[in-house]
Amino acid sequence: MKGFAVFWSAATAADATPPPTTLKDAQQSATNAAGWVEENWSTWLSIGLRIALILVIAFVLRSVVRRAITKLIERMNRTAQAVDGTALAGLLVNAERRRQRSAAIGSVLRSVASFLIMGTAALMILATLQINLAPLLASAGVAGVAIGFGARNLVTDFLSGVFMILEDQYGVGDSIDAGVASGEVIEVGLRVTKLRGDNGEIWYVRNGEVKRIGNLSQGWATAGVDVQIRADEDLDEVRALITQVGVDMAKEEPWNERLWEPIEVLGLDAVYLDSMVVRVSARTMPGKAVGVERELRWRIKKALDEAGILIVGRPVDPDLQPEEDANSAGATAAAPSALSNPDSAQSMATTPIPPPAAPPAAPPVQK
């Protein structure tokens, strides 16, 4: 920077002086310029070499860091693919979820690494050129604050997405309840999460709007089945039948992997005048509770039919009983009506009009 100032001063001075009019003056000016270049070329060369060295180190370091991050992501994907399709895959995240999560994490890490390395290199180059960085950093700080206020929703969505991915709160294939929407996760992004609802609709949920998340695909799930039978059935026999159904089901594929604990008969959940409800529960693999419930109902129904035990419907709602009683009473006795009184005006109005009387016959003519 000092050499540049000297060069600028010499150029200004040269512009201020009148052009040489003699050969001696021209030789003197050329000698001065050559001396100035010879005096400052080492400074220029030093500054250029420093800038080149900074750029080379920055690009090499950036390439090495990005390649290391890519290798790490590929290793995570190979680990997920090795367990995919096995019984262990039910306990771990699936390959697609791991792939998207690792890809998102890798993108964030590569972007952060590039920003830090190239930003540091740019500041070092400016310092080498002896440029005062204080005004530049102050301006950058003010611009960052303004951008942060203007795009605070975007920043909130991005930061929330980063933490959701790093903490592995949910992933592709999970069934979640995000408060504003619920369904199966089909894509996890840094700003938006895509959910597929029960009716096939796709929800785009901004990560910054998610205040709570209920993940139905982590840990374990509970399958519950209610069996309603007549009140005069033998409960011990019913318990034995359902227990045997659970034992047989746990020995067959694929239920032996989806059932994590033996099927348990919890007891009577409700007792009515003509029926009772037996509660059956089982701990299952996450996300497989619905399928286990359907298969369990199928098997229990077949077992009870073979044993001659009938499954009855739900009892009549007590609030509807008076209306049903009134309807049943109306089937045997007619409602009061004005037509039932023959002397009423309504009955007289509905009486058929009698035909006119025939005129009396004329008396015979006497001759």
XYZ file of C-alpha atoms in Angstrom:
367
model
C 0.000 0.000 0.000
C 2.940 2.290 0.754
C 4.441 1.635 -2.691
C 1.099 2.401 -4.311
C 0.992 5.757 -2.466
C 4.504 6.591 -3.632
C 3.544 5.649 -7.196
C 0.441 7.840 -7.027
C 2.480 10.782 -5.669
C 5.046 10.373 -8.421
C 2.333 10.196 -11.070
C 0.663 13.301 -9.669
C 3.921 15.133 -9.574
C 4.659 14.067 -13.115
C 1.296 15.382 -14.223
C 1.925 18.671 -12.423
C 5.329 19.265 -14.046
C 5.493 20.416 -17.638
C 6.713 17.900 -20.197
C 10.458 17.811 -20.717
C 11.691 20.034 -23.414
C 15.224 18.707 -23.652
C 16.813 15.282 -24.006
C 18.525 15.682 -20.655
C 15.206 16.240 -18.891
C 13.712 13.161 -20.547
C 16.646 11.043 -19.445
C 16.299 12.342 -15.916
C 12.585 11.455 -15.791
C 13.231 7.952 -17.116
C 15.971 7.487 -14.558
C 13.642 8.598 -11.742
C 10.864 6.223 -12.894
C 13.264 3.312 -13.173
C 14.638 4.037 -9.745
C 11.149 4.215 -8.278
C 10.187 0.871 -9.850
C 13.444 -0.709 -8.687
C 12.828 0.604 -5.182
C 9.240 -0.715 -4.874
C 9.174 -3.895 -6.971
C 10.145 -5.997 -3.976
C 7.160 -4.625 -2.037
C 4.788 -5.417 -4.891
C 6.222 -8.888 -5.259
C 5.904 -9.547 -1.529
C 2.275 -8.414 -1.476
C 1.412 -10.465 -4.565
C 3.086 -13.574 -3.178
C 1.208 -13.186 0.100
C -2.141 -12.841 -1.677
C -1.390 -15.832 -3.904
C -0.323 -17.917 -0.909
C -3.474 -17.002 1.014
C -5.680 -17.923 -1.946
C -3.889 -21.231 -2.558
C -4.111 -22.235 1.114
C -7.784 -21.210 1.271
C -8.785 -23.198 -1.827
C -6.782 -26.254 -0.773
C -8.192 -26.177 2.763
C -11.720 -25.692 1.447
C -11.364 -28.642 -0.938
C -9.946 -30.888 1.793
C -12.676 -30.000 4.293
C -15.490 -30.463 1.752
C -14.066 -33.811 0.657
C -13.801 -34.968 4.274
C -17.436 -33.988 4.889
C -18.523 -35.859 1.740
C -16.645 -38.997 2.832
C -18.301 -38.813 6.231
C -21.760 -38.540 4.644
C -21.067 -41.495 2.349
C -19.961 -43.605 5.315
C -23.173 -42.765 7.160
C -25.215 -43.812 4.107
C -23.330 -47.114 3.751
C -24.003 -47.887 7.416
C -27.733 -47.250 6.892
C -27.826 -49.424 3.756
C -26.083 -52.286 5.566
C -28.892 -52.632 8.127
C -31.766 -51.771 5.798
C -34.080 -54.735 5.222
C -33.098 -56.521 8.439
C -34.771 -56.776 11.815
C -32.361 -54.143 13.138
C -33.688 -51.664 10.591
C -36.910 -51.372 12.603
C -34.964 -50.033 15.546
C -32.901 -47.647 13.437
C -33.868 -45.058 10.883
C -34.415 -46.248 7.331
C -31.979 -45.675 4.490
C -33.938 -42.872 2.819
C -34.291 -41.014 6.100
C -30.582 -41.376 6.817
C -29.733 -40.312 3.281
C -31.799 -37.122 3.410
C -30.680 -36.273 6.919
C -27.013 -36.809 6.105
C -27.373 -34.880 2.836
C -28.904 -31.924 4.665
C -26.243 -32.007 7.372
C -23.508 -32.293 4.730
C -24.893 -29.310 2.819
C -24.972 -27.190 5.965
C -21.459 -28.209 6.997
C -20.020 -27.582 3.537
C -21.662 -24.165 3.326
C -20.433 -23.173 6.783
C -16.914 -24.404 6.035
C -16.757 -22.530 2.717
C -18.067 -19.338 4.308
C -15.576 -19.424 7.183
C -12.542 -20.321 5.083
C -13.164 -17.929 2.192
C -14.301 -15.139 4.512
C -11.150 -15.450 6.574
C -9.054 -15.451 3.399
C -10.758 -12.284 2.155
C -10.074 -10.485 5.440
C -6.421 -11.562 5.361
C -6.046 -10.250 1.785
C -7.513 -6.881 2.784
C -5.174 -6.741 5.768
C -2.224 -7.502 3.463
C -3.211 -4.531 1.281
C -3.193 -2.390 4.480
C -6.863 -1.505 4.148
C -8.570 -0.422 7.361
C -11.118 -3.153 8.197
C -12.940 -1.300 10.968
C -15.377 0.634 8.697
C -15.934 -2.469 6.564
C -16.748 -4.656 9.560
C -19.042 -1.986 10.993
C -20.905 -1.700 7.692
C -21.175 -5.479 7.428
C -22.551 -5.618 10.962
C -25.212 -2.999 10.234
C -26.157 -4.737 6.977
C -26.386 -8.085 8.782
C -28.709 -6.637 11.414
C -30.922 -5.075 8.730
C -31.099 -8.313 6.760
C -31.811 -10.247 9.947
C -34.783 -8.029 10.801
C -36.097 -8.064 7.250
C -35.824 -11.835 6.800
C -36.346 -12.941 10.385
C -38.943 -15.556 9.394
C -36.560 -17.072 6.874
C -33.741 -17.111 9.415
C -36.046 -18.662 12.011
C -37.129 -21.400 9.591
C -33.514 -22.123 8.621
C -32.199 -22.313 12.191
C -35.154 -24.442 13.311
C -34.554 -26.820 10.401
C -30.874 -27.131 11.239
C -31.568 -28.032 14.864
C -34.369 -30.444 13.916
C -32.007 -32.294 11.593
C -29.067 -32.280 13.998
C -31.216 -33.511 16.894
C -32.952 -36.082 14.646
C -36.395 -35.114 15.911
C -38.037 -36.799 12.917
C -37.127 -38.107 9.482
C -38.483 -39.517 6.244
C -41.039 -42.240 6.900
C -41.972 -41.069 10.413
C -45.573 -40.396 11.339
C -45.623 -37.122 13.254
C -48.074 -34.615 14.683
C -46.591 -31.140 14.121
C -49.538 -29.242 15.604
C -50.424 -27.349 12.427
C -50.562 -30.612 10.420
C -50.023 -34.329 10.884
C -49.064 -37.192 8.597
C -46.104 -39.123 7.231
C -42.866 -37.245 6.579
C -41.874 -37.468 2.893
C -39.145 -34.807 2.823
C -37.138 -32.884 5.414
C -35.619 -29.574 4.339
C -33.792 -26.763 6.065
C -36.790 -24.435 5.625
C -39.869 -26.597 4.907
C -40.977 -30.093 5.925
C -43.362 -32.030 3.650
C -46.045 -34.232 5.194
C -48.519 -36.551 3.492
C -51.870 -36.606 5.282
C -54.262 -39.498 5.774
C -56.258 -38.543 2.677
C -53.192 -38.223 0.455
C -52.831 -34.439 0.700
C -49.344 -32.922 1.023
C -48.707 -30.370 3.763
C -45.838 -27.881 3.504
C -44.953 -26.926 7.065
C -42.422 -24.173 7.759
C -39.944 -25.323 10.362
C -40.193 -22.048 12.249
C -43.935 -22.585 12.824
C -43.510 -25.965 14.513
C -43.802 -25.442 18.260
C -44.233 -29.094 19.255
C -43.702 -32.429 17.552
C -45.276 -35.758 18.440
C -43.316 -38.557 16.751
C -45.369 -41.735 16.471
C -42.520 -43.739 14.923
C -39.918 -43.611 17.673
C -39.542 -45.935 20.642
C -42.501 -48.322 20.637
C -46.237 -48.279 19.943
C -49.250 -49.840 21.643
C -51.881 -51.895 19.837
C -55.222 -52.017 21.661
C -58.239 -54.184 20.784
C -61.672 -54.211 22.481
C -63.638 -57.479 22.341
C -67.324 -57.121 23.239
C -69.081 -60.352 24.160
C -72.312 -61.333 25.894
C -72.570 -60.867 29.614
C -73.162 -64.576 30.292
C -69.931 -65.809 28.645
C -67.177 -67.544 30.645
C -64.435 -64.970 31.181
C -61.762 -67.572 31.961
C -62.435 -69.316 28.667
C -62.326 -66.021 26.783
C -59.004 -65.115 28.432
C -57.517 -68.490 27.566
C -58.613 -68.225 23.923
C -57.206 -64.718 23.470
C -53.941 -65.663 25.171
C -53.524 -68.657 22.873
C -54.224 -66.435 19.869
C -51.416 -64.121 21.010
C -48.996 -67.003 21.487
C -49.715 -68.402 18.017
C -49.458 -64.976 16.411
C -46.076 -64.254 18.024
C -44.620 -67.414 16.406
C -45.462 -66.457 12.803
C -43.839 -64.118 10.313
C -43.803 -61.105 10.254
C -45.578 -60.702 13.583
C -42.699 -62.195 15.566
C -40.655 -59.071 14.711
C -43.482 -56.567 15.057
C -44.626 -57.847 18.465
C -42.100 -56.754 21.069
C -43.945 -58.197 24.078
C -46.517 -60.993 24.541
C -50.131 -60.049 23.943
C -51.790 -59.280 27.287
C -55.445 -59.476 28.329
C -55.854 -56.463 30.598
C -59.331 -57.441 31.838
C -62.820 -55.990 31.623
C -62.873 -52.472 30.252
C -66.671 -52.025 30.592
C -69.689 -54.034 31.809
C -73.254 -53.498 30.542
C -76.585 -55.220 31.190
C -76.305 -57.541 28.208
C -72.609 -57.350 27.243
C -69.089 -56.742 28.478
C -65.871 -55.435 26.882
C -62.543 -57.249 27.246
C -59.442 -55.116 26.705
C -56.437 -56.621 24.863
C -53.100 -54.812 24.524
C -49.720 -55.455 22.893
C -46.477 -53.491 22.592
C -45.353 -53.327 18.972
C -42.692 -51.926 16.692
C -43.228 -48.173 16.123
C -45.523 -47.475 13.218
C -46.884 -51.047 13.113
C -49.644 -50.803 15.712
C -52.507 -50.455 13.211
C -51.500 -53.572 11.291
C -51.136 -55.585 14.493
C -54.583 -54.461 15.682
C -56.226 -55.563 12.442
C -54.544 -58.975 12.436
C -55.344 -59.465 16.123
C -59.039 -58.683 15.583
C -59.112 -61.154 12.675
C -57.597 -63.971 14.715
C -59.683 -63.303 17.835
C -62.887 -63.301 15.794
C -62.020 -66.656 14.193
C -61.061 -68.196 17.543
C -64.265 -67.040 19.241
C -66.410 -68.287 16.363
C -64.811 -71.723 16.566
C -65.484 -71.802 20.324
C -69.118 -70.751 19.862
C -68.682 -67.388 21.592
C -70.577 -64.594 19.887
C -69.332 -61.042 19.550
C -72.182 -58.585 20.118
C -72.631 -54.959 19.140
C -72.380 -51.949 21.352
C -75.176 -51.289 23.861
C -77.919 -48.806 23.038
C -77.158 -45.225 23.979
C -79.245 -44.372 27.094
C -80.053 -40.942 25.681
C -81.821 -42.566 22.750
C -83.811 -45.083 24.813
C -86.912 -42.880 25.517
C -87.260 -42.072 21.822
C -87.077 -45.753 20.925
C -89.639 -46.568 23.607
C -91.991 -43.960 22.151
C -91.538 -45.352 18.669
C -92.205 -48.890 19.867
C -95.308 -47.751 21.753
C -96.561 -45.951 18.662
C -96.389 -49.161 16.685
C -99.211 -50.717 18.799
C -101.375 -47.701 19.738
C -102.440 -44.942 17.366
C -101.749 -41.373 18.298
C -104.757 -39.215 19.357
C -106.513 -37.664 16.366
C -109.443 -35.347 15.800
C -110.787 -37.802 13.234
C -111.423 -40.356 15.964
C -114.397 -38.276 17.206
C -117.316 -38.671 14.734
C -118.954 -35.489 16.020
C -115.885 -33.286 15.363
C -115.815 -30.807 12.501
C -112.894 -32.657 10.887
C -114.806 -35.963 10.893
C -117.971 -34.344 9.532
C -115.913 -32.656 6.786
C -114.511 -36.010 5.704
C -117.969 -37.736 5.675
C -118.984 -38.690 2.127
C -121.760 -36.579 0.669
C -124.898 -38.760 0.277
C -126.450 -38.908 -3.183
C -129.628 -36.803 -3.765
C -132.929 -38.508 -2.904
C -135.157 -39.704 -5.788
C -138.350 -37.634 -6.344
C -141.573 -39.277 -5.095
C -143.549 -41.196 -7.614
C -146.636 -39.475 -9.096
C -150.040 -40.856 -7.981
C -151.859 -42.880 -10.573
C -154.461 -41.058 -12.656
C -158.019 -42.263 -11.967
C -160.218 -42.744 -14.943
